[in-house]
GROMACS .gro file of N, CA and C in nm:
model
  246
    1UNK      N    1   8.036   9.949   9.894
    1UNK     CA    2   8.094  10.035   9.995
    1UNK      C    3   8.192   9.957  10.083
    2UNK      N    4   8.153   9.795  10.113
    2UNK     CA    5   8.230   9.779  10.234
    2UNK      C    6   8.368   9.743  10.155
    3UNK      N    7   8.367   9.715  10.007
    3UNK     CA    8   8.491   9.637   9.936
    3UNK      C    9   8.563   9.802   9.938
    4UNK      N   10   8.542   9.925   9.927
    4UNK     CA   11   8.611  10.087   9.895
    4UNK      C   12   8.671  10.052  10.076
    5UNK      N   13   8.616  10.012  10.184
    5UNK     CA   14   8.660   9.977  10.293
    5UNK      C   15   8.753   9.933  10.307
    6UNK      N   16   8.735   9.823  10.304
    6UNK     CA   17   8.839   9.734  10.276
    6UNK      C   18   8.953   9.758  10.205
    7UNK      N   19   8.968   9.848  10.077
    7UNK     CA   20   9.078   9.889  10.041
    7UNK      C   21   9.150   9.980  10.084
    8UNK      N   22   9.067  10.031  10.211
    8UNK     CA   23   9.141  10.157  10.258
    8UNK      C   24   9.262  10.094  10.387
    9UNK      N   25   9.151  10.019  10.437
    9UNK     CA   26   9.195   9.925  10.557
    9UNK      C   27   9.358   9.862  10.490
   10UNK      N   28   9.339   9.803  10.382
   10UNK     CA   29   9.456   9.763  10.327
   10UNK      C   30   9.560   9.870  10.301
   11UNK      N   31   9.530  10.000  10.267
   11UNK     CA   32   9.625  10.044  10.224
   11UNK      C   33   9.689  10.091  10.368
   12UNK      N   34   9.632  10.140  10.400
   12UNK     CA   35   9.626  10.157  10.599
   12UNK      C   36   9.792  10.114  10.673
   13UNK      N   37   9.699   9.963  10.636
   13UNK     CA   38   9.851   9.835  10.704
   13UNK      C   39   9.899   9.853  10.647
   14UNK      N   40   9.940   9.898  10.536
   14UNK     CA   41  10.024   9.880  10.451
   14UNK      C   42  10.167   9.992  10.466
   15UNK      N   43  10.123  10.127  10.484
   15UNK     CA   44  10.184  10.243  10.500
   15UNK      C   45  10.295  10.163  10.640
   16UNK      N   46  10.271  10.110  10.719
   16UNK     CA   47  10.369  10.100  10.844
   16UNK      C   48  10.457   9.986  10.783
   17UNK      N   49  10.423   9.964  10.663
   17UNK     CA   50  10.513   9.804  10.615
   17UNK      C   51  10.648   9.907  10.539
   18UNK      N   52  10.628  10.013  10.527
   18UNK     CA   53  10.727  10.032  10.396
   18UNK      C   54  10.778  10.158  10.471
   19UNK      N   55  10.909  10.260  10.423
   19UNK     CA   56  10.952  10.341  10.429
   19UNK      C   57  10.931  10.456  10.340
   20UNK      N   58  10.789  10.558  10.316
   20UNK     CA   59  10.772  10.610  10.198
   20UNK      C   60  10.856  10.721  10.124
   21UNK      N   61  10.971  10.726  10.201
   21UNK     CA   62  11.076  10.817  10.161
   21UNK      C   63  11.158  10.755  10.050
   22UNK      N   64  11.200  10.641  10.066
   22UNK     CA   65  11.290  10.532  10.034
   22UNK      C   66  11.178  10.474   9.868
   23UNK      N   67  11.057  10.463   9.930
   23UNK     CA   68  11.010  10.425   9.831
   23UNK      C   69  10.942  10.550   9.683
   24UNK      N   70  10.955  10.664   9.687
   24UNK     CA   71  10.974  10.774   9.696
   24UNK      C   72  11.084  10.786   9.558
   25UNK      N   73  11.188  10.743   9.632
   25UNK     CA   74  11.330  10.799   9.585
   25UNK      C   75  11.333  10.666   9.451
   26UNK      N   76  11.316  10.538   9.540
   26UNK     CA   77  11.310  10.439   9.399
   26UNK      C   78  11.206  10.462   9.334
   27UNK      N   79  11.104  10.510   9.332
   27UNK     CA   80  11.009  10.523   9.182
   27UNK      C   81  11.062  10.662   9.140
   28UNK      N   82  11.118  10.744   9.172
   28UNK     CA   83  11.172  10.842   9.074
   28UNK      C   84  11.309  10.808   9.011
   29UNK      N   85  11.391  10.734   9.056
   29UNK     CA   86  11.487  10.674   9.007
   29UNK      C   87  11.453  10.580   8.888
   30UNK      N   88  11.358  10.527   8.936
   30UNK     CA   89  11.314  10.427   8.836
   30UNK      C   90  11.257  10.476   8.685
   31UNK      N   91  11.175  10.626   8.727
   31UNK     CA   92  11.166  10.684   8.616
   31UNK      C   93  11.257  10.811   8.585
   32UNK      N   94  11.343  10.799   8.626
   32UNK     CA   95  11.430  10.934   8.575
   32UNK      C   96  11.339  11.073   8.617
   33UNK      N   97  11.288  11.062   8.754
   33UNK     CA   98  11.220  11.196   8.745
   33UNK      C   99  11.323  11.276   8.888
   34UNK      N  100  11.321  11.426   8.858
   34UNK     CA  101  11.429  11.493   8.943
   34UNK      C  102  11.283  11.510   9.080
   35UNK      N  103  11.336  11.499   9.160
   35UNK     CA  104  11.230  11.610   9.287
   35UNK      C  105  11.159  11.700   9.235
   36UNK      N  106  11.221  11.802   9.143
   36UNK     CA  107  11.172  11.970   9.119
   36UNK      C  108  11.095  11.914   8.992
   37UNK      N  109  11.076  11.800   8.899
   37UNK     CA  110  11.036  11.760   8.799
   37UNK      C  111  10.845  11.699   8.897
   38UNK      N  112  10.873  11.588   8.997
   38UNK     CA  113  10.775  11.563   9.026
   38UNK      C  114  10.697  11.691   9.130
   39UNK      N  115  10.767  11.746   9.136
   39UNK     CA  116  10.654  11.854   9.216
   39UNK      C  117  10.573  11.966   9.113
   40UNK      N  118  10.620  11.968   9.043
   40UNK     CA  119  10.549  12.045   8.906
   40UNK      C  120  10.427  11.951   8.858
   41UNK      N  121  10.476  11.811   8.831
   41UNK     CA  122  10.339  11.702   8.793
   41UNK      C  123  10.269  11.720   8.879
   42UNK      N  124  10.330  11.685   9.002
   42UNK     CA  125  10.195  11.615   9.120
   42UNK      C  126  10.142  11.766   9.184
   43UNK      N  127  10.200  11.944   9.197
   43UNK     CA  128  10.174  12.060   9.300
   43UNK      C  129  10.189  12.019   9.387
   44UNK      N  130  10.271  11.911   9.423
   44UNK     CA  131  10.335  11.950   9.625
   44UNK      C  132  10.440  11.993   9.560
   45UNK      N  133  10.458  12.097   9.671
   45UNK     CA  134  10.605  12.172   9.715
   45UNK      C  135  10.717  12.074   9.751
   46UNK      N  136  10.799  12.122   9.661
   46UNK     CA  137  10.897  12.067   9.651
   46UNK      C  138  11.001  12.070   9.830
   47UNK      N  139  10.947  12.142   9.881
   47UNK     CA  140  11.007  12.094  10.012
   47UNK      C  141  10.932  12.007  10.098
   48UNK      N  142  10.807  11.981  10.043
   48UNK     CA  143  10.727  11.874  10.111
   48UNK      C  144  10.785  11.700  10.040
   49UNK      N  145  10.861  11.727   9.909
   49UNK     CA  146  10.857  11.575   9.848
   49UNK      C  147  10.978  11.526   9.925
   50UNK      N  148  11.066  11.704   9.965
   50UNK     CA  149  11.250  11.659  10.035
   50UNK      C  150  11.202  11.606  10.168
   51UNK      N  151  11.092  11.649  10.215
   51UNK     CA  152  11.082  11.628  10.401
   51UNK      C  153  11.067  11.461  10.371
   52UNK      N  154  10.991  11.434  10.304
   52UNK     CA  155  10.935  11.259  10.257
   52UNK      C  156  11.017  11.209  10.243
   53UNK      N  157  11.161  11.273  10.142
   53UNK     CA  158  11.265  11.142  10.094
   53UNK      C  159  11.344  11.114  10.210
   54UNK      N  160  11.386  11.275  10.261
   54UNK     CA  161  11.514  11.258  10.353
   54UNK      C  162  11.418  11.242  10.494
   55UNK      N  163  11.343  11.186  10.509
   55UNK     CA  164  11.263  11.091  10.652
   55UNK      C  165  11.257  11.230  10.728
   56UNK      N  166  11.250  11.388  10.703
   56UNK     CA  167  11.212  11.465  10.755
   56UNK      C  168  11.041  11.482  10.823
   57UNK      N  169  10.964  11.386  10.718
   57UNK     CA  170  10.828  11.369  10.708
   57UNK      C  171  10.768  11.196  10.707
   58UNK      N  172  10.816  11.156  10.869
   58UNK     CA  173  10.817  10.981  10.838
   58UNK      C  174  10.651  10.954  10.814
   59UNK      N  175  10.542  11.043  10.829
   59UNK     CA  176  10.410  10.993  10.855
   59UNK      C  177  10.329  11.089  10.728
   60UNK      N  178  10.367  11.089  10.602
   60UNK     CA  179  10.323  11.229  10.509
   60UNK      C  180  10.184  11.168  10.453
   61UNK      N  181  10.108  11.255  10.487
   61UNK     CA  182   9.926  11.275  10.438
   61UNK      C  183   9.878  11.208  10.300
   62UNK      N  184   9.776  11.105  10.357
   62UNK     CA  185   9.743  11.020  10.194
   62UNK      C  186   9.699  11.126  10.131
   63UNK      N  187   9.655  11.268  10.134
   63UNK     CA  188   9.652  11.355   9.994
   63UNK      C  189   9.742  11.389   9.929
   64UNK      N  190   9.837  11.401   9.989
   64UNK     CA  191   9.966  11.446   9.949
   64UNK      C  192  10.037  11.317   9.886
   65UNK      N  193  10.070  11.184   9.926
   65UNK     CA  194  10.105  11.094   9.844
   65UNK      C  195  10.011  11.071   9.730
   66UNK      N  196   9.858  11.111   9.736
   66UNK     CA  197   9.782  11.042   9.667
   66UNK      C  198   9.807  11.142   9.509
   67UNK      N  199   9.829  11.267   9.530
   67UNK     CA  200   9.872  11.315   9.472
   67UNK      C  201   9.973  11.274   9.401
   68UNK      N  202  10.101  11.248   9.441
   68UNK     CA  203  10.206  11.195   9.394
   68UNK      C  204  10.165  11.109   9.288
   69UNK      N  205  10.111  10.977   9.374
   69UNK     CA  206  10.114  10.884   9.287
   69UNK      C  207  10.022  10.880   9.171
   70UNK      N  208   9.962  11.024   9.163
   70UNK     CA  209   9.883  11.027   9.052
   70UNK      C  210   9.938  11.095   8.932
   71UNK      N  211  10.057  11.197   8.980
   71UNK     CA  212  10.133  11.236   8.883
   71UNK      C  213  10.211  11.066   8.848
   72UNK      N  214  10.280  11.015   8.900
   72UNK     CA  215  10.323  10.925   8.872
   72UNK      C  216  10.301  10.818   8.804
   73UNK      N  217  10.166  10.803   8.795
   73UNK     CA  218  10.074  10.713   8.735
   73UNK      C  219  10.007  10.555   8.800
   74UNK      N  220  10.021  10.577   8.920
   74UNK     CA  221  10.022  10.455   8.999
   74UNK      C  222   9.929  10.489   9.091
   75UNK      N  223   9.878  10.378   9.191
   75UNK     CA  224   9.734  10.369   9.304
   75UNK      C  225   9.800  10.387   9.420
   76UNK      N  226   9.794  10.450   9.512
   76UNK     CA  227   9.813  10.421   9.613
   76UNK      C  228   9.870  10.296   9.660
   77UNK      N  229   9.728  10.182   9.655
   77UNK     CA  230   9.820  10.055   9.676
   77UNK      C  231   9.950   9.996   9.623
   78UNK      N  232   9.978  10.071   9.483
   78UNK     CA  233  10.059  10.027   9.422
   78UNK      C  234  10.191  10.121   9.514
   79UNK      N  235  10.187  10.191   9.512
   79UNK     CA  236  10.270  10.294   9.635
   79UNK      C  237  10.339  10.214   9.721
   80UNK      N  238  10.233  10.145   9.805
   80UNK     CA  239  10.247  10.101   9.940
   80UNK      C  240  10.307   9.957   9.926
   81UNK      N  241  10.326   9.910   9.797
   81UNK     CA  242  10.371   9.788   9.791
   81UNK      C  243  10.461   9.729   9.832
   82UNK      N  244  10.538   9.618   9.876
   82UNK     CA  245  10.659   9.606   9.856
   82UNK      C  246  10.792   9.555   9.790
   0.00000   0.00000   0.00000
């Protein structure tokens, strides 16, 4: 339990290290995926993924990324990386 802690704690600090809009835009770039492509994988609304890229949404809900990054194929931490 305290190590599932600890990873949360990490991912935590981690979110104020990065820009998740920005980071966002480079993993769909990176995979050739459109906005309207990842909102079909992951079910967020596609005006929730635009509020994220274009910094409409600077603070967006770990369900909602966690989501993402599960269509995407990646952890959270891996998300938050830099």
């Amino acid at each position: 339990c305290s190590s599932d802690l600890h990873k949360y704690i990490v991912v935590e600090r981690s979110i104020h290290m990065i820009n998740p809009g920005e980071r966002l835009r480079e993993l769909c770039e990176e995979r050739q995926i459109s906005i309207n492509h990842l909102a079909k994988m992951s079910g967020v609304p596609v005006s929730t993924i635009k509020n994220i890229i274009y910094g409409n949404s600077k603070n967006p809900g770990v369900q909602t990324i966690a989501k993402i990054c599960r269509a995407l194929g990646i952890t959270l931490a891996e998300f938050f990386e830099e």
